[in-house]
Short mmCIF file of C-alpha atoms in Angstrom, two decimals:
data_model
loop_
_atom_site.label_atom_id
_atom_site.label_comp_id
_atom_site.label_asym_id
_atom_site.label_seq_id
_atom_site.Cartn_x
_atom_site.Cartn_y
_atom_site.Cartn_z
CA MET A 101 -0.05 -0.05 0.07
CA ALA A 102 1.34 3.42 -0.93
CA PHE A 103 2.16 5.76 1.97
CA ASP A 104 -0.33 8.53 1.65
CA ALA A 105 -0.41 10.10 5.21
CA ARG A 106 -0.76 13.84 5.38
CA VAL A 107 -0.43 14.55 9.15
CA LEU A 108 2.19 13.56 11.57
CA ILE A 109 0.88 12.87 15.15
CA LEU A 110 3.44 13.14 17.90
CA ALA A 111 1.96 11.51 20.93
CA ALA A 112 3.43 9.16 23.51
CA GLN A 113 0.06 7.57 24.03
CA ASP A 114 -3.40 7.75 22.40
CA GLY A 115 -5.55 8.76 25.40
CA ARG A 116 -6.06 12.47 24.39
CA ILE A 117 -5.20 12.59 20.70
CA GLY A 118 -6.34 9.12 19.51
CA PRO A 119 -10.03 10.10 18.76
CA LEU A 120 -8.81 13.18 16.89
CA ALA A 121 -6.40 11.10 14.76
CA ALA A 122 -9.21 8.66 13.99
CA GLY A 123 -11.48 11.56 13.03
CA LEU A 124 -8.84 13.10 10.77
CA ASP A 125 -8.37 9.72 9.15
CA ALA A 126 -12.05 9.38 8.46
CA LEU A 127 -11.99 12.92 6.77
CA GLY A 128 -9.16 11.98 4.46
CA TRP A 129 -6.41 13.60 6.47
CA THR A 130 -4.62 10.29 6.93
CA THR A 131 -2.34 10.34 9.95
CA VAL A 132 0.89 8.61 10.99
CA THR A 133 1.80 8.52 14.63
CA ALA A 134 5.29 8.90 16.14
CA ARG A 135 5.72 7.96 19.87
CA ASP A 136 8.80 10.13 20.46
CA LEU A 137 10.44 13.17 18.86
CA ALA A 138 13.39 11.31 17.24
CA ALA A 139 10.83 9.02 15.44
CA ALA A 140 8.86 12.06 14.40
CA GLU A 141 11.93 13.68 12.96
CA ALA A 142 12.78 10.56 10.99
CA THR A 143 9.20 10.27 9.63
CA LEU A 144 9.33 13.92 8.41
CA GLN A 145 12.67 13.38 6.71
CA ASP A 146 11.33 10.30 4.94
CA PHE A 147 7.83 11.32 3.85
CA PRO A 148 6.33 14.57 2.60
CA LEU A 149 3.71 15.30 5.25
CA ASP A 150 1.68 18.44 5.20
CA ALA A 151 1.34 19.25 8.96
CA ALA A 152 2.04 17.99 12.44
CA VAL A 153 -0.08 17.66 15.53
CA ILE A 154 1.64 17.37 18.93
CA ASP A 155 0.02 16.01 22.01
CA PHE A 156 1.15 18.43 24.84
CA ASP A 157 2.35 15.55 26.95
CA SER A 158 4.95 14.91 24.33
CA TYR A 159 5.73 18.60 23.79
CA GLN A 160 9.22 19.91 24.52
CA ASP A 161 10.60 23.38 24.26
CA ASP A 162 12.46 22.59 20.96
CA ALA A 163 9.86 20.23 19.53
CA VAL A 164 8.34 22.56 17.12
CA ALA A 165 11.75 23.93 15.87
CA ARG A 166 13.08 20.29 15.41
CA LEU A 167 9.97 19.15 13.38
CA ARG A 168 10.19 22.06 11.08
CA ALA A 169 13.90 21.59 10.61
CA ALA A 170 13.19 17.90 9.80
CA ALA A 171 10.76 18.89 7.15
CA HIS A 172 12.89 21.56 5.53
CA PRO A 173 12.68 22.98 2.82
CA ARG A 174 8.95 22.11 3.03
CA SER A 175 7.20 24.50 5.42
CA LEU A 176 5.40 22.65 8.23
CA PRO A 177 2.48 23.96 10.08
CA VAL A 178 2.18 22.72 13.70
CA MET A 179 -0.82 22.46 15.99
CA VAL A 180 -0.34 21.61 19.77
CA VAL A 181 -3.24 19.96 21.52
CA GLY A 182 -3.82 20.06 25.27
CA ALA A 183 -1.47 23.06 25.79
CA PRO A 184 -2.20 25.31 28.81
CA ARG A 185 -2.66 28.91 27.66
CA GLY A 186 0.45 30.56 26.40
CA SER A 187 2.62 27.39 26.84
CA ALA A 188 3.23 26.70 23.15
CA ALA A 189 3.76 30.11 21.62
CA ASP A 190 6.06 28.75 18.93
CA ALA A 191 3.22 26.57 17.39
CA ASP A 192 0.92 27.88 14.69
CA LEU A 193 -2.03 26.94 16.72
CA ALA A 194 -2.32 25.72 20.41
CA VAL A 195 -5.63 24.55 21.82
CA THR A 196 -6.40 23.44 25.31
CA THR A 197 -8.69 20.58 24.36
CA PRO A 198 -8.83 18.35 21.28
CA PRO A 199 -10.94 20.02 18.54
CA HIS A 200 -13.62 18.41 16.52
CA PRO A 201 -11.95 16.57 13.66
CA ALA A 202 -13.78 18.67 11.10
CA GLN A 203 -12.61 21.76 12.95
CA ALA A 204 -9.10 20.48 13.11
CA ALA A 205 -9.05 19.49 9.34
CA LEU A 206 -10.26 22.91 8.42
CA ARG A 207 -7.53 24.70 10.41
CA LEU A 208 -4.92 22.39 9.14
CA GLU A 209 -5.99 23.03 5.55
CA GLN A 210 -5.88 26.80 6.16
CA MET A 211 -2.41 26.61 7.84
CA THR A 212 -1.09 24.43 5.00
CA ARG A 213 -2.45 26.73 2.36
CA ALA A 214 -0.75 29.66 4.10
CA ALA A 215 2.50 27.87 4.31
CA VAL A 216 2.31 27.15 0.53
CA ALA A 217 1.40 30.72 -0.13
CA GLU A 218 4.56 31.90 1.79
CA GLU A 219 6.69 29.44 -0.24
CA GLU A 220 5.19 30.72 -3.45
CA PHE A 221 5.60 34.30 -2.57
CA ASP A 222 9.40 33.61 -1.98
CA LEU A 223 9.61 32.05 -5.42
CA ARG A 224 7.72 34.86 -7.01
CA CYS A 225 10.14 37.31 -5.44
CA ASP A 226 13.10 35.37 -6.98
CA THR A 227 11.41 35.40 -10.44
CA PHE A 228 10.92 39.16 -10.38
CA ALA A 229 14.22 39.79 -8.80
CA ALA A 230 15.94 38.03 -11.77
CA ARG A 231 14.30 40.85 -13.75
CA GLY A 232 15.41 43.62 -11.56
CA LEU A 233 12.16 44.08 -9.72
CA ASP A 234 11.55 44.04 -5.95
CA LEU A 235 8.38 42.31 -4.92
CA GLN A 236 8.86 42.68 -1.22
CA PRO A 237 5.64 43.88 0.43
CA GLY A 238 7.35 46.42 2.57
CA GLY A 239 7.25 46.56 6.38
CA PRO A 240 4.37 44.91 8.39
CA ASP A 241 1.15 46.64 8.91
CA HIS A 242 1.26 47.69 12.66
CA SER A 243 -2.25 49.22 12.75
CA PRO A 244 -4.57 47.46 15.19
CA LEU A 245 -6.35 44.47 13.93
CA ARG A 246 -10.06 45.18 13.23
CA ILE A 247 -12.70 42.49 14.13
CA LEU A 248 -16.41 42.68 13.62
CA ALA A 249 -18.44 41.28 16.50
CA ALA A 250 -21.93 40.66 15.23
CA GLY A 251 -24.71 39.57 17.62
CA VAL A 252 -26.67 40.57 20.75
CA ALA A 253 -24.47 41.95 23.53
CA GLU A 254 -24.71 38.98 26.10
CA ARG A 255 -22.27 38.27 28.86
CA ARG A 256 -19.94 35.78 27.25
CA PHE A 257 -19.94 37.74 23.93
CA LEU A 258 -19.04 40.89 25.91
CA ALA A 259 -16.27 38.93 27.67
CA LEU A 260 -14.88 37.89 24.32
CA SER A 261 -15.01 41.47 23.11
CA ASN A 262 -13.17 42.67 26.31
CA ALA A 263 -10.45 39.90 25.84
CA LEU A 264 -9.93 41.04 22.23
CA THR A 265 -9.79 44.82 23.22
CA ALA A 266 -7.22 43.91 25.95
CA SER A 267 -5.05 42.36 23.17
CA GLY A 268 -5.05 45.68 21.24
CA VAL A 269 -7.71 44.74 18.83
CA GLU A 270 -10.28 47.34 17.49
CA VAL A 271 -13.53 45.58 18.02
CA VAL A 272 -16.60 46.96 16.12
CA ALA A 273 -20.01 45.74 17.55
CA ALA A 274 -22.88 45.17 15.15
CA PRO A 275 -26.10 44.06 16.87
CA THR A 276 -28.00 43.06 13.80
CA PRO A 277 -27.15 41.63 10.35
CA TYR A 278 -28.17 44.88 8.75
CA THR A 279 -25.55 46.90 10.74
CA ALA A 280 -22.97 44.07 10.27
CA PHE A 281 -23.20 44.40 6.42
CA ASP A 282 -23.19 48.25 6.70
CA TYR A 283 -19.89 48.01 8.57
CA LEU A 284 -18.49 45.36 6.26
CA HIS A 285 -19.14 47.50 3.12
CA GLU A 286 -17.84 50.70 4.77
CA SER A 287 -14.33 49.62 5.90
CA PRO A 288 -12.05 46.53 5.97
CA PHE A 289 -11.90 43.88 8.59
CA ASP A 290 -9.34 41.26 9.45
CA ALA A 291 -11.91 38.78 10.80
CA ALA A 292 -15.49 38.51 12.13
CA VAL A 293 -17.03 36.76 15.09
CA LEU A 294 -20.74 35.93 15.05
CA TRP A 295 -22.64 35.27 18.21
CA GLY A 296 -24.60 32.00 18.05
CA ALA A 297 -27.58 32.77 20.22
CA LYS A 298 -30.53 30.44 20.75
CA ASP A 299 -31.58 31.37 17.15
CA HIS A 300 -28.64 30.87 14.84
CA ALA A 301 -30.46 32.35 11.86
CA PRO A 302 -28.79 35.92 12.17
CA ALA A 303 -25.29 34.37 12.27
CA LEU A 304 -26.05 31.99 9.43
CA SER A 305 -27.56 34.86 7.41
CA ILE A 306 -24.37 37.00 7.83
CA ALA A 307 -22.14 34.05 6.89
CA SER A 308 -24.16 33.12 3.82
CA GLY A 309 -24.16 36.76 2.58
CA MET A 310 -20.33 37.09 3.11
CA LYS A 311 -19.63 33.97 1.20
CA ARG A 312 -21.74 35.25 -1.74
CA ASN A 313 -19.65 38.42 -1.89
CA THR A 314 -16.41 38.30 -3.72
CA ARG A 315 -15.00 41.12 -1.62
CA LEU A 316 -16.03 39.60 1.71
CA TYR A 317 -15.43 35.98 0.80
CA HIS A 318 -12.02 35.60 2.29
CA ILE A 319 -12.69 37.30 5.56
CA PRO A 320 -12.32 34.54 8.28
CA LEU A 321 -15.53 33.85 10.22
CA MET A 322 -15.80 32.37 13.76
CA LEU A 323 -19.09 31.27 15.24
CA TYR A 324 -19.26 31.66 19.03
CA LEU A 325 -21.68 29.23 20.31
CA ARG A 326 -23.91 30.15 23.31
CA GLY A 327 -24.65 26.54 24.30
CA GLY A 328 -25.41 23.24 22.68
CA SER A 329 -26.08 23.53 19.03
CA GLU A 330 -28.72 21.70 17.09
CA MET A 331 -26.51 21.92 14.02
CA SER A 332 -23.58 19.64 13.63
CA LEU A 333 -20.02 21.14 13.51
CA ASP A 334 -19.58 19.55 10.14
CA GLU A 335 -22.59 21.52 8.76
CA LEU A 336 -21.38 24.73 10.34
CA PHE A 337 -17.97 24.45 8.65
CA ASN A 338 -19.70 23.59 5.27
CA ARG A 339 -21.42 27.02 5.58
CA GLY A 340 -18.10 28.78 5.55
CA PHE A 341 -17.11 29.26 9.16
CA SER A 342 -13.27 29.27 9.74
CA ASP A 343 -13.65 28.18 13.30
CA VAL A 344 -16.34 27.46 15.85
CA ALA A 345 -15.82 28.12 19.70
CA THR A 346 -18.10 25.88 21.69
CA ALA A 347 -19.76 27.00 24.84
CA ASP A 348 -17.10 25.37 27.14
CA THR A 349 -14.20 27.25 25.51
CA ARG A 350 -12.62 29.96 27.63
CA GLU A 351 -13.04 33.61 26.31
CA ASP A 352 -9.21 34.11 26.33
CA GLU A 353 -8.59 30.97 24.28
CA THR A 354 -11.39 31.97 21.89
CA ALA A 355 -9.80 35.48 21.50
CA GLU A 356 -6.34 33.80 20.76
CA ARG A 357 -7.79 31.63 18.06
CA LEU A 358 -9.72 34.58 16.45
CA LEU A 359 -6.47 36.65 16.60
CA ALA A 360 -4.64 33.87 14.76
CA LEU A 361 -7.23 33.92 12.00
CA ALA A 362 -7.06 37.65 11.68
CA LYS A 363 -3.26 37.78 11.64
CA SER A 364 -3.18 35.17 8.92
CA HIS A 365 -5.80 36.98 6.84
CA ARG A 366 -3.86 40.22 7.06
CA ARG A 367 -0.68 38.38 5.98
CA TYR A 368 -2.66 36.96 3.06
CA LEU A 369 -3.86 40.40 2.02
CA THR A 370 -0.37 41.74 2.20
CA ILE A 371 0.98 39.11 -0.05
CA ARG A 372 -1.86 39.49 -2.44
CA LYS A 373 -1.30 43.30 -2.57
CA ALA A 374 2.39 42.74 -3.28
CA LEU A 375 1.53 40.25 -6.09
CA ASP A 376 -1.05 42.48 -7.61
CA SER A 377 1.26 45.41 -7.61
CA VAL A 378 3.07 43.97 -10.72
CA ARG A 379 -0.06 43.77 -12.77
CA GLY A 380 0.66 47.16 -14.47
CA LEU A 381 4.38 46.59 -15.13
CA ASP A 382 5.84 46.22 -18.60
CA ILE A 383 6.92 42.57 -18.07
CA MET A 384 3.18 41.56 -17.57
CA ASP A 385 0.65 41.08 -20.33
CA PRO A 386 -0.50 44.58 -21.16
CA THR A 387 -4.13 43.65 -21.77
CA THR A 388 -4.87 41.37 -18.87
CA GLY A 389 -2.14 42.06 -16.31
CA LEU A 390 -1.38 38.30 -16.25
CA PHE A 391 1.97 36.60 -16.64
CA THR A 392 3.34 36.58 -20.25
CA PRO A 393 4.31 33.28 -21.88
CA GLU A 394 7.94 33.97 -21.17
CA LEU A 395 7.51 35.08 -17.64
CA PHE A 396 5.25 32.16 -16.89
CA ALA A 397 7.78 29.67 -18.33
CA ALA A 398 10.52 31.06 -16.24
CA HIS A 399 8.55 30.99 -13.11
CA LEU A 400 6.95 27.60 -13.85
CA ALA A 401 10.53 26.09 -14.05
CA ARG A 402 11.37 27.60 -10.65
CA VAL A 403 8.05 26.27 -9.10
CA ALA A 404 8.73 22.89 -10.63
CA ASP A 405 12.21 22.71 -9.11
CA ALA A 406 10.84 23.82 -5.70
CA SER A 407 8.05 21.24 -5.83
CA ARG A 408 10.41 18.47 -6.41
CA ALA A 409 12.70 19.70 -3.48
CA ARG A 410 9.75 19.95 -1.21
CA ARG A 411 8.13 16.82 -2.41
CA ARG A 412 4.85 18.64 -3.10
CA PRO A 413 2.58 17.98 -6.03
CA LEU A 414 2.38 20.59 -8.82
CA SER A 415 -0.39 20.85 -11.56
CA VAL A 416 -0.88 23.01 -14.65
CA CYS A 417 -4.19 23.90 -16.23
CA VAL A 418 -4.85 25.43 -19.61
CA LEU A 419 -8.06 27.30 -20.51
CA ARG A 420 -8.97 28.16 -24.03
CA VAL A 421 -12.02 30.37 -25.10
CA ARG A 422 -14.44 27.86 -26.70
CA GLU A 423 -15.42 28.47 -30.28
CA ASN A 424 -19.06 29.08 -30.93
CA GLU A 425 -21.29 31.28 -33.02
CA ALA A 426 -21.57 34.06 -30.50
CA VAL A 427 -17.87 34.25 -29.80
CA ALA A 428 -17.05 34.15 -33.56
CA TRP A 429 -19.34 37.19 -34.03
CA ALA A 430 -17.84 38.98 -31.07
CA ARG A 431 -14.34 38.31 -32.35
CA GLN A 432 -15.10 39.80 -35.75
CA GLY A 433 -16.51 42.98 -34.19
CA GLY A 434 -13.69 43.31 -31.78
CA TRP A 435 -16.03 42.80 -28.78
CA LEU A 436 -14.06 39.78 -27.62
CA ASP A 437 -10.93 41.83 -27.46
CA ARG A 438 -12.79 44.37 -25.38
CA ALA A 439 -13.86 41.59 -22.93
CA LEU A 440 -10.42 39.97 -22.50
CA PRO A 441 -9.19 42.61 -19.90
CA GLN A 442 -12.19 41.78 -17.76
CA ILE A 443 -11.72 38.04 -18.19
CA GLY A 444 -8.01 38.31 -17.23
CA ALA A 445 -9.03 40.36 -14.18
CA MET A 446 -11.63 37.70 -13.23
CA ILE A 447 -9.07 34.86 -13.59
CA SER A 448 -6.56 36.71 -11.38
CA ARG A 449 -9.24 37.26 -8.61
CA LEU A 450 -10.64 33.68 -8.85
CA VAL A 451 -7.32 31.86 -8.23
CA ARG A 452 -5.77 31.31 -4.86
CA VAL A 453 -2.93 33.69 -3.87
CA GLU A 454 -0.44 30.90 -4.31
CA ASP A 455 -1.61 30.04 -7.94
CA THR A 456 0.08 31.80 -10.90
CA PRO A 457 -2.25 32.84 -13.83
CA ALA A 458 -0.81 33.53 -17.29
CA ARG A 459 -1.96 34.51 -20.77
CA LEU A 460 -0.25 32.06 -23.13
CA ALA A 461 -1.97 33.40 -26.35
CA LYS A 462 -4.64 35.75 -27.37
CA GLU A 463 -7.49 33.50 -26.06
CA VAL A 464 -5.51 30.94 -24.08
CA PHE A 465 -4.84 31.14 -20.39
CA ALA A 466 -2.77 28.90 -18.01
CA LEU A 467 -2.66 28.35 -14.32
CA ALA A 468 0.20 26.90 -12.14
CA LEU A 469 -1.18 25.33 -8.96
CA PRO A 470 1.44 24.36 -6.40
CA ALA A 471 0.69 21.63 -3.82
CA THR A 472 -2.36 20.56 -5.83
CA ARG A 473 -3.16 17.17 -7.43
CA GLY A 474 -4.28 16.95 -11.00
CA GLU A 475 -7.94 16.24 -10.40
CA ALA A 476 -8.22 19.02 -7.87
CA ALA A 477 -6.62 21.36 -10.30
CA ARG A 478 -9.02 20.48 -13.03
CA LEU A 479 -12.03 21.14 -10.75
CA ALA A 480 -10.54 24.55 -9.79
CA ALA A 481 -10.07 25.37 -13.45
CA GLU A 482 -13.63 24.30 -14.26
CA ARG A 483 -14.98 26.34 -11.45
CA ILE A 484 -13.20 29.38 -12.70
CA ALA A 485 -14.46 28.74 -16.17
CA ALA A 486 -18.05 28.25 -14.74
CA VAL A 487 -17.90 31.64 -13.01
CA ILE A 488 -16.77 33.43 -16.08
CA GLY A 489 -19.37 31.66 -18.05
CA CYS A 490 -22.04 33.29 -15.92
CA THR A 491 -21.00 36.67 -17.02
CA ALA A 492 -22.43 38.49 -20.05
CA PHE A 493 -20.10 40.59 -22.16
CA ASP A 494 -21.20 43.26 -24.53
CA ALA A 495 -21.43 42.24 -28.17
CA GLY A 496 -22.41 45.61 -29.72
CA PRO A 497 -25.60 47.34 -30.66
CA ASP A 498 -28.49 45.20 -31.78
CA ARG A 499 -26.72 42.05 -30.59
CA SER A 500 -27.48 40.03 -27.50
CA PRO A 501 -24.53 39.94 -24.93
CA PHE A 502 -22.30 36.90 -25.38
CA VAL A 503 -20.68 34.62 -22.78
CA ALA A 504 -17.15 33.19 -22.84
CA GLU A 505 -17.05 29.46 -22.21
CA PHE A 506 -13.71 27.47 -21.89
CA ASP A 507 -12.28 24.10 -22.91
CA VAL A 508 -9.99 23.01 -19.98
CA GLY A 509 -6.88 20.80 -19.88
CA ALA A 510 -4.94 19.69 -16.81
CA ALA A 511 -1.86 17.77 -15.93
CA GLU A 512 0.02 16.86 -12.77
CA MET A 513 3.83 16.87 -12.72
CA ARG A 514 5.41 13.45 -13.01
CA PRO A 515 8.76 12.43 -11.40
CA ASN A 516 11.70 14.05 -13.20
CA GLU A 517 9.36 15.80 -15.66
CA SER A 518 10.48 19.23 -16.91
CA ALA A 519 8.19 22.28 -16.55
CA GLY A 520 8.01 22.57 -20.33
CA ALA A 521 6.84 18.96 -20.62
CA LEU A 522 4.19 19.43 -17.96
CA LEU A 523 2.79 22.47 -19.72
CA GLU A 524 2.78 20.52 -22.99
CA ARG A 525 0.78 17.66 -21.37
CA ALA A 526 -1.77 20.12 -20.00
CA SER A 527 -2.12 21.64 -23.41
CA ALA A 528 -2.48 18.26 -25.04
CA ASP A 529 -5.10 17.25 -22.58
CA LEU A 530 -7.13 20.38 -23.71
CA PHE A 531 -7.10 19.19 -27.30
CA ASP A 532 -7.97 15.62 -26.24
CA LYS A 533 -10.99 16.85 -24.38
CA VAL A 534 -12.20 18.80 -27.36
CA ARG A 535 -12.00 15.77 -29.82
#
């Protein structure tokens, strides 16, 4: 059987962390357990695991640093379970009690994507530095974190707000969904916490509305439960919540978890802003602001080398405007050319921060998706195509608007395969799908 574990569990015994490991296994985050730190280091050196979870009983002062060193050059997010407050500050996330497996899986996914984004940002800096451009985002934003607290001002919710304020956070209170959306549209926030009162409808309404809005979609959401919930945690996470604090979670720990989400989101925006800053430069495609074929080829080669060194998967997708009667007419009248800048902008906004979008030809686009398997990459490209396919573009007077549909090809990098060969296979897959 192939070794396909994604998470290292460091635990001398299974008493506290065994049920969590079993739950992660059931959700597809297959785990492998090491009983001591030396065995954990050896496992990380031998296998490309995505993250590590440490039982606090097995935690040592240098445990996190040693695990990360063993995984190098691959970034390794670390969660510590059972840690008293403030006792595992070097971990990416420390919780006092084992989280629900769905909750742990979601946070591990978020931390893994953040680690991949940091890796990609460093590679992108190298690619642009080779062309004499500095992509560094500048100094950190030292302004206070801004968190929206939406819900009725009850005791525990006020206690959480006070804990956040004591940590230097600017908390904006919104008693109703209407005021919450007013604030969200008026100014930026690093995170939002929604009070789950007896009636969850207001919190679910806010979450649903934010997930339908492209500008608010990425703001992390925490649901703070008042008591027992009639909804399962799995269902809550499927509704877009980044974290759920149960009724027995202390306010100070809830505040720390919310701060971690807010800081991660602000770093995400900083990286996104730095990457978007190059869209108007001469080395980018002048019409869409995406990577040119030459720049994409150079960067893809760098990403492929890093993926091999880090033992992470890498996939490439190619999207080509599908030929039909409406597109042919729009092309003749120059209306397709007018739509391409908007299409390019939509592609750049629909990809993750770690993905690289490019314009390979006039009507052909490509995506490099690090740490992504082939089928997942294809699904991502098809979703992007579906979103763009819902947009109507002007086709001129006396003509109905046209939509741009795409043919999609995808390929996952094989062992010892060059970046050029990978891109060729993705392009060949596109033509195979058309036949």
